[in-house]
mmCIF file of C-alpha atoms in Angstrom:
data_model
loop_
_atom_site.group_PDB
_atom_site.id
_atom_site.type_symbol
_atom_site.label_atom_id
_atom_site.label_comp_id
_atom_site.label_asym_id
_atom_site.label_seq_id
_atom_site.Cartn_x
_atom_site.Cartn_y
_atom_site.Cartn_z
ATOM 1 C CA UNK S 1 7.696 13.376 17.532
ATOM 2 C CA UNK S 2 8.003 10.061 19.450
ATOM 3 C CA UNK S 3 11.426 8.319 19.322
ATOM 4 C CA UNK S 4 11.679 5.726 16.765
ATOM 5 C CA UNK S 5 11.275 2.865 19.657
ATOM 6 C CA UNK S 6 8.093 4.534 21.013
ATOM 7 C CA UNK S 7 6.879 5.358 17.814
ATOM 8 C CA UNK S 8 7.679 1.123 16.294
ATOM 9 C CA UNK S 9 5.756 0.204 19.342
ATOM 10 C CA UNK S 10 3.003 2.356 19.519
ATOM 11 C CA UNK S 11 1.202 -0.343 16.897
ATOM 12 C CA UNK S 12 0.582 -2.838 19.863
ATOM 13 C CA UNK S 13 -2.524 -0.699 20.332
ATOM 14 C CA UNK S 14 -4.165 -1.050 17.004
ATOM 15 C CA UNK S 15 -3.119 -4.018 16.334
ATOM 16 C CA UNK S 16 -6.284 -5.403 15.740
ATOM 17 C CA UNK S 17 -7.470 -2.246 13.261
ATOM 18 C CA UNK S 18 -3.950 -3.240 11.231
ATOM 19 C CA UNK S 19 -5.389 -6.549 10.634
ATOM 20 C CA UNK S 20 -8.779 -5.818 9.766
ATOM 21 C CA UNK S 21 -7.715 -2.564 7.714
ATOM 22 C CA UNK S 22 -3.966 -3.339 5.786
ATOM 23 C CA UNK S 23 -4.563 -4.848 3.044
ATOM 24 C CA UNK S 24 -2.759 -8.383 2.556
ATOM 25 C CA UNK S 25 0.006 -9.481 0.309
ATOM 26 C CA UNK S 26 -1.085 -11.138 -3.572
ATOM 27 C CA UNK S 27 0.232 -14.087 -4.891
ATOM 28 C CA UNK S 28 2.504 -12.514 -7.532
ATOM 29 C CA UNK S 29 4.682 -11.287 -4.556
ATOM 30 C CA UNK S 30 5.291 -14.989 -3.746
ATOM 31 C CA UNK S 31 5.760 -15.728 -7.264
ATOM 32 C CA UNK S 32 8.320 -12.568 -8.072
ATOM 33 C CA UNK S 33 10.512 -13.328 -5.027
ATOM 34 C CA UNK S 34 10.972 -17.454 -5.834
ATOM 35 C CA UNK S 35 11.827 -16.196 -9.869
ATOM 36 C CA UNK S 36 14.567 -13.967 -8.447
ATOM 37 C CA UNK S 37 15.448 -17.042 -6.062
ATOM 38 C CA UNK S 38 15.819 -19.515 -8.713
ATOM 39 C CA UNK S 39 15.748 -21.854 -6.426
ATOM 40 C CA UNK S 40 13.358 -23.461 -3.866
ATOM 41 C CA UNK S 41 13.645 -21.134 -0.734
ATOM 42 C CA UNK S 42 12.653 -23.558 2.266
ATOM 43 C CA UNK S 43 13.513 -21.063 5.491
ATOM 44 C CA UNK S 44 12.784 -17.719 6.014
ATOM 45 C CA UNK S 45 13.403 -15.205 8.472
ATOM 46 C CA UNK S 46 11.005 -12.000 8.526
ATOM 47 C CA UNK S 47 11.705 -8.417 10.242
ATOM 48 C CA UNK S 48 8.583 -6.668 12.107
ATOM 49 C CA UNK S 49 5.818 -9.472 11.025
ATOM 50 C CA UNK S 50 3.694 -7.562 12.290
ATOM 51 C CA UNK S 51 -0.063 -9.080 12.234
ATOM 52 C CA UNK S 52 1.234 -11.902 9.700
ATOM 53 C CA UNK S 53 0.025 -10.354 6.625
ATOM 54 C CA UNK S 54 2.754 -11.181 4.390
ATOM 55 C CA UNK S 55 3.854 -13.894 6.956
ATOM 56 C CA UNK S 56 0.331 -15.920 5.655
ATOM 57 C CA UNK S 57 1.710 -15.244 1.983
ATOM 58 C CA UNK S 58 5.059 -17.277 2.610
ATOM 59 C CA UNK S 59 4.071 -20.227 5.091
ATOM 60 C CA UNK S 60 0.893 -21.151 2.659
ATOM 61 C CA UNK S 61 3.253 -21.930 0.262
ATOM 62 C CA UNK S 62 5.272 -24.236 2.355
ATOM 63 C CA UNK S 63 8.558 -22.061 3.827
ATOM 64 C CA UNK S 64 9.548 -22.525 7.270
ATOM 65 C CA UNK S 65 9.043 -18.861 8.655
ATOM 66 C CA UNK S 66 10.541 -17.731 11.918
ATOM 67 C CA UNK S 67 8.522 -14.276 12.135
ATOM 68 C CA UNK S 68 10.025 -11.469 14.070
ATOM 69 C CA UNK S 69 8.420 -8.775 16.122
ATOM 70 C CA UNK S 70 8.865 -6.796 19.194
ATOM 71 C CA UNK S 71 5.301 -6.214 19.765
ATOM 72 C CA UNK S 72 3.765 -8.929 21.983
ATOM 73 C CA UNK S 73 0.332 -7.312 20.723
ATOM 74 C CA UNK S 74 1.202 -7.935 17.169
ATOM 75 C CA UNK S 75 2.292 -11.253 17.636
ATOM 76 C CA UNK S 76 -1.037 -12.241 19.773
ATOM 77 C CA UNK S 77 -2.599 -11.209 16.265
ATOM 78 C CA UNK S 78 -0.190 -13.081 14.404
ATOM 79 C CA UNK S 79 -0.707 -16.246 16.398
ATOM 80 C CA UNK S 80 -4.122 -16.221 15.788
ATOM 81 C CA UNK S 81 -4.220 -17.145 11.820
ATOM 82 C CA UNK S 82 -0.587 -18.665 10.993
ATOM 83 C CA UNK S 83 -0.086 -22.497 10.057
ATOM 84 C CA UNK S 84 1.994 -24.491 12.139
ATOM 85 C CA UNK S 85 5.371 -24.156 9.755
ATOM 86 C CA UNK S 86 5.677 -20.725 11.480
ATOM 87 C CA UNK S 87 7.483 -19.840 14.434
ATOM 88 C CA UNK S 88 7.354 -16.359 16.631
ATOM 89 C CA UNK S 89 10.319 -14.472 18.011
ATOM 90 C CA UNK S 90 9.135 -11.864 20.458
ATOM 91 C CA UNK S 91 12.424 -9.776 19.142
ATOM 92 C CA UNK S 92 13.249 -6.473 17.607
ATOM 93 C CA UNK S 93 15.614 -7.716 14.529
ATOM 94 C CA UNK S 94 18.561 -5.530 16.145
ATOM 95 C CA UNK S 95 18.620 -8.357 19.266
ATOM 96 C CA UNK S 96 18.407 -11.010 16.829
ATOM 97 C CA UNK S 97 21.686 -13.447 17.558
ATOM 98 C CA UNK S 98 23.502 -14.283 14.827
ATOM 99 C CA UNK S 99 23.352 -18.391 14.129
ATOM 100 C CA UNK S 100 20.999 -19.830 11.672
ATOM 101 C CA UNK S 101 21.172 -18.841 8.645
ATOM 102 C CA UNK S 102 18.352 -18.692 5.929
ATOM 103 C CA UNK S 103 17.314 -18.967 2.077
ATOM 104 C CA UNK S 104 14.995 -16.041 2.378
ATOM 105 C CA UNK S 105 15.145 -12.774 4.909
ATOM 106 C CA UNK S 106 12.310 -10.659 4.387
ATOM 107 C CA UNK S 107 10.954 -7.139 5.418
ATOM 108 C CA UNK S 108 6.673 -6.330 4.715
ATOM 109 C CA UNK S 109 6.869 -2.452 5.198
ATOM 110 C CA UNK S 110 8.989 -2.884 8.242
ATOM 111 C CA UNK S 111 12.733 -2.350 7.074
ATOM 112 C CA UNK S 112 12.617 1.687 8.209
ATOM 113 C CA UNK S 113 12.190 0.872 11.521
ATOM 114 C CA UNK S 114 15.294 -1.099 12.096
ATOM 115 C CA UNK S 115 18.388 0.606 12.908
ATOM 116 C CA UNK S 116 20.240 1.711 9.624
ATOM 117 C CA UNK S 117 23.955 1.115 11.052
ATOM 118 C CA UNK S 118 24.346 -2.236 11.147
ATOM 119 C CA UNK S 119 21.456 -2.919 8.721
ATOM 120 C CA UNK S 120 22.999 -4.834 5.782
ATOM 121 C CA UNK S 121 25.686 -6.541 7.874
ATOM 122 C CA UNK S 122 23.054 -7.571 10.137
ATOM 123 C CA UNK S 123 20.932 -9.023 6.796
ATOM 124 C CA UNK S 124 23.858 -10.466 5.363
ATOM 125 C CA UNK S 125 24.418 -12.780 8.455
ATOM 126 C CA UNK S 126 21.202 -14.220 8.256
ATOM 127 C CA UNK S 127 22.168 -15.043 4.690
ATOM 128 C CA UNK S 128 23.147 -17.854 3.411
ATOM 129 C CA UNK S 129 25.745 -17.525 0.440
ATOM 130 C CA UNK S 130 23.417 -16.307 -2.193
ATOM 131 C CA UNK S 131 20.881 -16.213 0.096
ATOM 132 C CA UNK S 132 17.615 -13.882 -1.154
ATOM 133 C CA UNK S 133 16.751 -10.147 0.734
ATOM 134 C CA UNK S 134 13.410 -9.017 -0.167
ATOM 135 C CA UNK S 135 11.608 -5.927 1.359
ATOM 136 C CA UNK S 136 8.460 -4.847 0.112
ATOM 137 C CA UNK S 137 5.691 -2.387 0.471
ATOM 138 C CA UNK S 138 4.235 0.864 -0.434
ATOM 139 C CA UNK S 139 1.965 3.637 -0.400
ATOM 140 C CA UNK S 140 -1.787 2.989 -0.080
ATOM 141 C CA UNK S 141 -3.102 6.326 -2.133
ATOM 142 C CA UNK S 142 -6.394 7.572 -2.863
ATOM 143 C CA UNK S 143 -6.307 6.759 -6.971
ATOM 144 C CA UNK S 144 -8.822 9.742 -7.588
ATOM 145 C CA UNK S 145 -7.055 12.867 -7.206
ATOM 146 C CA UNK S 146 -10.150 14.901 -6.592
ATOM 147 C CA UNK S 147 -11.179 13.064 -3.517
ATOM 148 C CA UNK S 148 -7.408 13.105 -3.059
ATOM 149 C CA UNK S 149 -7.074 16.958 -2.935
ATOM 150 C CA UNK S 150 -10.542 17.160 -0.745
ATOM 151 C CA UNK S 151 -8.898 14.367 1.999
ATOM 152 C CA UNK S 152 -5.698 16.544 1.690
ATOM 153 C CA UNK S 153 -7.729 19.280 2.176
ATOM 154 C CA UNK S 154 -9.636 17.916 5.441
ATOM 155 C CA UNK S 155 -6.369 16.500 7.026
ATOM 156 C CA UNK S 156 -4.848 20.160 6.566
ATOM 157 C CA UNK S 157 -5.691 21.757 10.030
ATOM 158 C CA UNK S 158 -4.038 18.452 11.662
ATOM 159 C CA UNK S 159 -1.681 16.947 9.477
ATOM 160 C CA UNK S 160 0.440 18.739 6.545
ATOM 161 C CA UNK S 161 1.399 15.181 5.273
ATOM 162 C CA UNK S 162 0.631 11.478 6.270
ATOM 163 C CA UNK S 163 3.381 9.968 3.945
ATOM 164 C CA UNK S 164 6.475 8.862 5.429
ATOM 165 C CA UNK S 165 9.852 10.240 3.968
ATOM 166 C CA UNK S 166 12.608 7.967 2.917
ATOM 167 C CA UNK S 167 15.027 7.232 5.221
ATOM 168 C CA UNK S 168 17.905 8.082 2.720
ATOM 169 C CA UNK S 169 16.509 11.034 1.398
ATOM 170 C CA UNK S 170 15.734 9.442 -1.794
ATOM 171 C CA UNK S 171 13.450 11.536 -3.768
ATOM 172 C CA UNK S 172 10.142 10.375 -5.206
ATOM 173 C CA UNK S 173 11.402 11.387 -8.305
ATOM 174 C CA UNK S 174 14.261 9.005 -8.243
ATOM 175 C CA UNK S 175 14.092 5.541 -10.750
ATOM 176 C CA UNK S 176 15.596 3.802 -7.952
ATOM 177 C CA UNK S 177 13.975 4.132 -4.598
ATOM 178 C CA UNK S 178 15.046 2.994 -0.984
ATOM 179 C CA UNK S 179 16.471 0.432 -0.269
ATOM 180 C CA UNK S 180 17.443 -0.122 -3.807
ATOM 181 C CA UNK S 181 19.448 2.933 -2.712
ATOM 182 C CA UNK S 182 21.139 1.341 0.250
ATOM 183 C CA UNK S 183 21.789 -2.190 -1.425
ATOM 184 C CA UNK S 184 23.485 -0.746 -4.533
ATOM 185 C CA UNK S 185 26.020 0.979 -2.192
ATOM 186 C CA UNK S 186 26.564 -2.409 0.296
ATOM 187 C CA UNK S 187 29.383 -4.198 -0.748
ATOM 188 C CA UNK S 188 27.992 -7.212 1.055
ATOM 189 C CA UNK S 189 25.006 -7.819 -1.589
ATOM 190 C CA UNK S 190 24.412 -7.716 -5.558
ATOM 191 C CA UNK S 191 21.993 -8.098 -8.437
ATOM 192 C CA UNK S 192 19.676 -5.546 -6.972
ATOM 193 C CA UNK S 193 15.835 -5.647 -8.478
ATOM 194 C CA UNK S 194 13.180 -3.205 -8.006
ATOM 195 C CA UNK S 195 9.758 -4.243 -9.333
ATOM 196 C CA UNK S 196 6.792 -2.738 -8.797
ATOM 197 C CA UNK S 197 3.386 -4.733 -8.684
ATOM 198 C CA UNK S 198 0.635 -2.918 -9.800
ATOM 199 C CA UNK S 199 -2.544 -3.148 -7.577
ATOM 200 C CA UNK S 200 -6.163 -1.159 -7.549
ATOM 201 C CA UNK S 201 -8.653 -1.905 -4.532
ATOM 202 C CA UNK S 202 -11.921 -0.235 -3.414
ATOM 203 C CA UNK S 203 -12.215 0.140 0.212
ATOM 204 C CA UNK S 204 -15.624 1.776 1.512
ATOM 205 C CA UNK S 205 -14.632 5.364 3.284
ATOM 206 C CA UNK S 206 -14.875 3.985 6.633
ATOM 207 C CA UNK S 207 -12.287 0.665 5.651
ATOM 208 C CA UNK S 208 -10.169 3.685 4.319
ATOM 209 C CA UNK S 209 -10.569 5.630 7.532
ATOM 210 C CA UNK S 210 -9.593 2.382 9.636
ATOM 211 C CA UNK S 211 -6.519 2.115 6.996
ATOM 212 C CA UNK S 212 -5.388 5.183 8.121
ATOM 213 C CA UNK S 213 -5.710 4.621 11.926
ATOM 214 C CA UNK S 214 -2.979 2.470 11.664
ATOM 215 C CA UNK S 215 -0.555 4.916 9.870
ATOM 216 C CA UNK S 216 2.173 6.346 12.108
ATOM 217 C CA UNK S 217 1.363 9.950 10.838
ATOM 218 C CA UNK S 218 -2.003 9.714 12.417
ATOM 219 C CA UNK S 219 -1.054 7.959 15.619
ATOM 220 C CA UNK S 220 1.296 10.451 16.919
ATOM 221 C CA UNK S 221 -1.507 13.109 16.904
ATOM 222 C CA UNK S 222 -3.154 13.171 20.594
ATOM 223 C CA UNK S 223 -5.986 11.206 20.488
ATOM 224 C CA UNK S 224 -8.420 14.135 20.538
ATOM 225 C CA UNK S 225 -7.053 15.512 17.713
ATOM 226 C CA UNK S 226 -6.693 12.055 15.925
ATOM 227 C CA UNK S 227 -10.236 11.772 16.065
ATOM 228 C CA UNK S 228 -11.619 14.954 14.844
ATOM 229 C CA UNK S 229 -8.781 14.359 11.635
ATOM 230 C CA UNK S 230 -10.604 11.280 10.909
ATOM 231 C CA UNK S 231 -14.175 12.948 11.513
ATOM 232 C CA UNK S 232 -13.041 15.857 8.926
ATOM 233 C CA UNK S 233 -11.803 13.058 6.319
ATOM 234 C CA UNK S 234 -14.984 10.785 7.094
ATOM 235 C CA UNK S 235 -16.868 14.282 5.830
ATOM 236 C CA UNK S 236 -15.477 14.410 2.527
ATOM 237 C CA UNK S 237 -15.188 10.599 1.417
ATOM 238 C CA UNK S 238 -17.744 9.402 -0.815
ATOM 239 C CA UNK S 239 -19.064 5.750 0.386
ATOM 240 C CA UNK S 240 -16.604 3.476 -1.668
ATOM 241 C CA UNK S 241 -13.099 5.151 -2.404
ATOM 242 C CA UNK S 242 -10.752 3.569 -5.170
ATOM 243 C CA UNK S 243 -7.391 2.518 -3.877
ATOM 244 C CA UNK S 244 -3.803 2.755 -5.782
ATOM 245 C CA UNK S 245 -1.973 0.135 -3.651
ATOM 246 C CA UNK S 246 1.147 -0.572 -5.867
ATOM 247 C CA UNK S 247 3.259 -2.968 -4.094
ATOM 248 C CA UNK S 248 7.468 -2.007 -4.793
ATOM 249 C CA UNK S 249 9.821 -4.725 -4.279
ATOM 250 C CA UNK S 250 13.315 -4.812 -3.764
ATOM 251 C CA UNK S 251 15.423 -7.454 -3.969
ATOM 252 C CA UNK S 252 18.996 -8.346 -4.162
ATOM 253 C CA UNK S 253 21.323 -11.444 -3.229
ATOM 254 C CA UNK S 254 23.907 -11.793 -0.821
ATOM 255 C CA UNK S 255 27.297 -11.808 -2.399
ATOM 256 C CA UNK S 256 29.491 -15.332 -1.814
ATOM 257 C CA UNK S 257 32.314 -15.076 0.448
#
């Protein structure tokens, strides 16, 4: 297993196939997170931006983004497609320095790779009073469980599972998932919201095989190996696969001093 630094990093290589293959962020996510708000949020701060996908979502509608990533390969993607009312921090969110402070911090299936120590303290600085945390992401899951149980089937002689467990040891099972978890128990934030937003795509097999090039399951298989996993899936896929990309959002508000 590569160490959590290696592992956050080892993106910069497909960057590219993450921006062609993730899918992007809707509208309703914009919408959900200014309801919560309540307020216009003008300034944002995002952890791990990644290629800019939900990045796009927040600058279109006006907020002043300062989008933070420690991969420079990411962030050559980024640049490529963001407006002007966004600015790039070549920074993993731990060597952030504390000093502005913002209406919005945000993490786009990011938040488990920053450290979980300091987390919320960390988040809460960034804050201001009654400042808005939103993280957001999710699973993207073959909605037909017969082609579901022939992928799982293929992946079997090179991967037992591609999902990635929760950092708190929340189980699936469990009506409140992480970081719901985590925020609940900080003293720092309150009036924590999970939502989930419901969302079906069709992806053709090889947009789904791309998709999972850029999962971290797959990419710390030696490349040999990677490649006859996705040949074995690629076998079993019919040409168009339907997606279950449910989008769960968390939410919560930093307490006043």
């Amino acid at each position: 297993m590569l160490g959590m630094s290696a592992r956050a990093l080892s993106f910069g290589a497909i960057a590219q196939a993450y921006e062609r293959f993730r899918p992007g962020y809707p509208e309703e996510l914009f919408d959900l997170v200014m309801t919560y708000a309540g307020r216009p949020v003008r300034t944002a701060l995002e952890i791990g931006a990644g290629t800019g996908k939900a990045t796009r979502l927040f600058a279109e509608h006006g907020v002043t983004v300062t989008a933070t990533e420690p991969d420079a390969a990411m962030l050559a993607e980024l640049n490529k497609t963001v407006p002007a009312n966004v600015t790039t921090v070549r920074a993993a969110f731990e060597d952030l320095r504390p000093g502005e402070t913002y209406g919005l911090v945000y993490a786009a299936a990011a938040l488990h790779w920053t450290r979980p120590e300091d987390r919320w303290s960390r988040v809460a600085a960034l804050l201001e009073p009654e400042g808005v945390f939103a993280s957001f992401g999710g699973p993207v899951q073959l909605a037909d469980p017969t082609v579901e149980d022939s992928v799982r089937a293929a992946r079997a002689p090179f991967l037992e599972t591609d999902e990635v467990p929760s950092p708190d040891g929340t189980a699936p099972s469990e009506e409140m998932q992480w970081p719901g978890t985590e925020l609940q128990r900080s003293p720092l934030f309150l009036d924590v919201q999970q939502t989930v937003v419901k969302r079906r795509l069709t992806m053709s097999a090889s947009g789904y095989v791309g998709y999972l090039s850029t999962v971290s399951a797959y990419l710390q298989l030696p490349q040999s190996r990677r490649q006859q996993a996705y040949d074995a899936i690629t076998r079993v896929l019919p040409e168009t696969v339907e997606i279950a990309a449910d989008i769960i959002v968390h939410l919560a508000r930093r307490r006043p001093e």
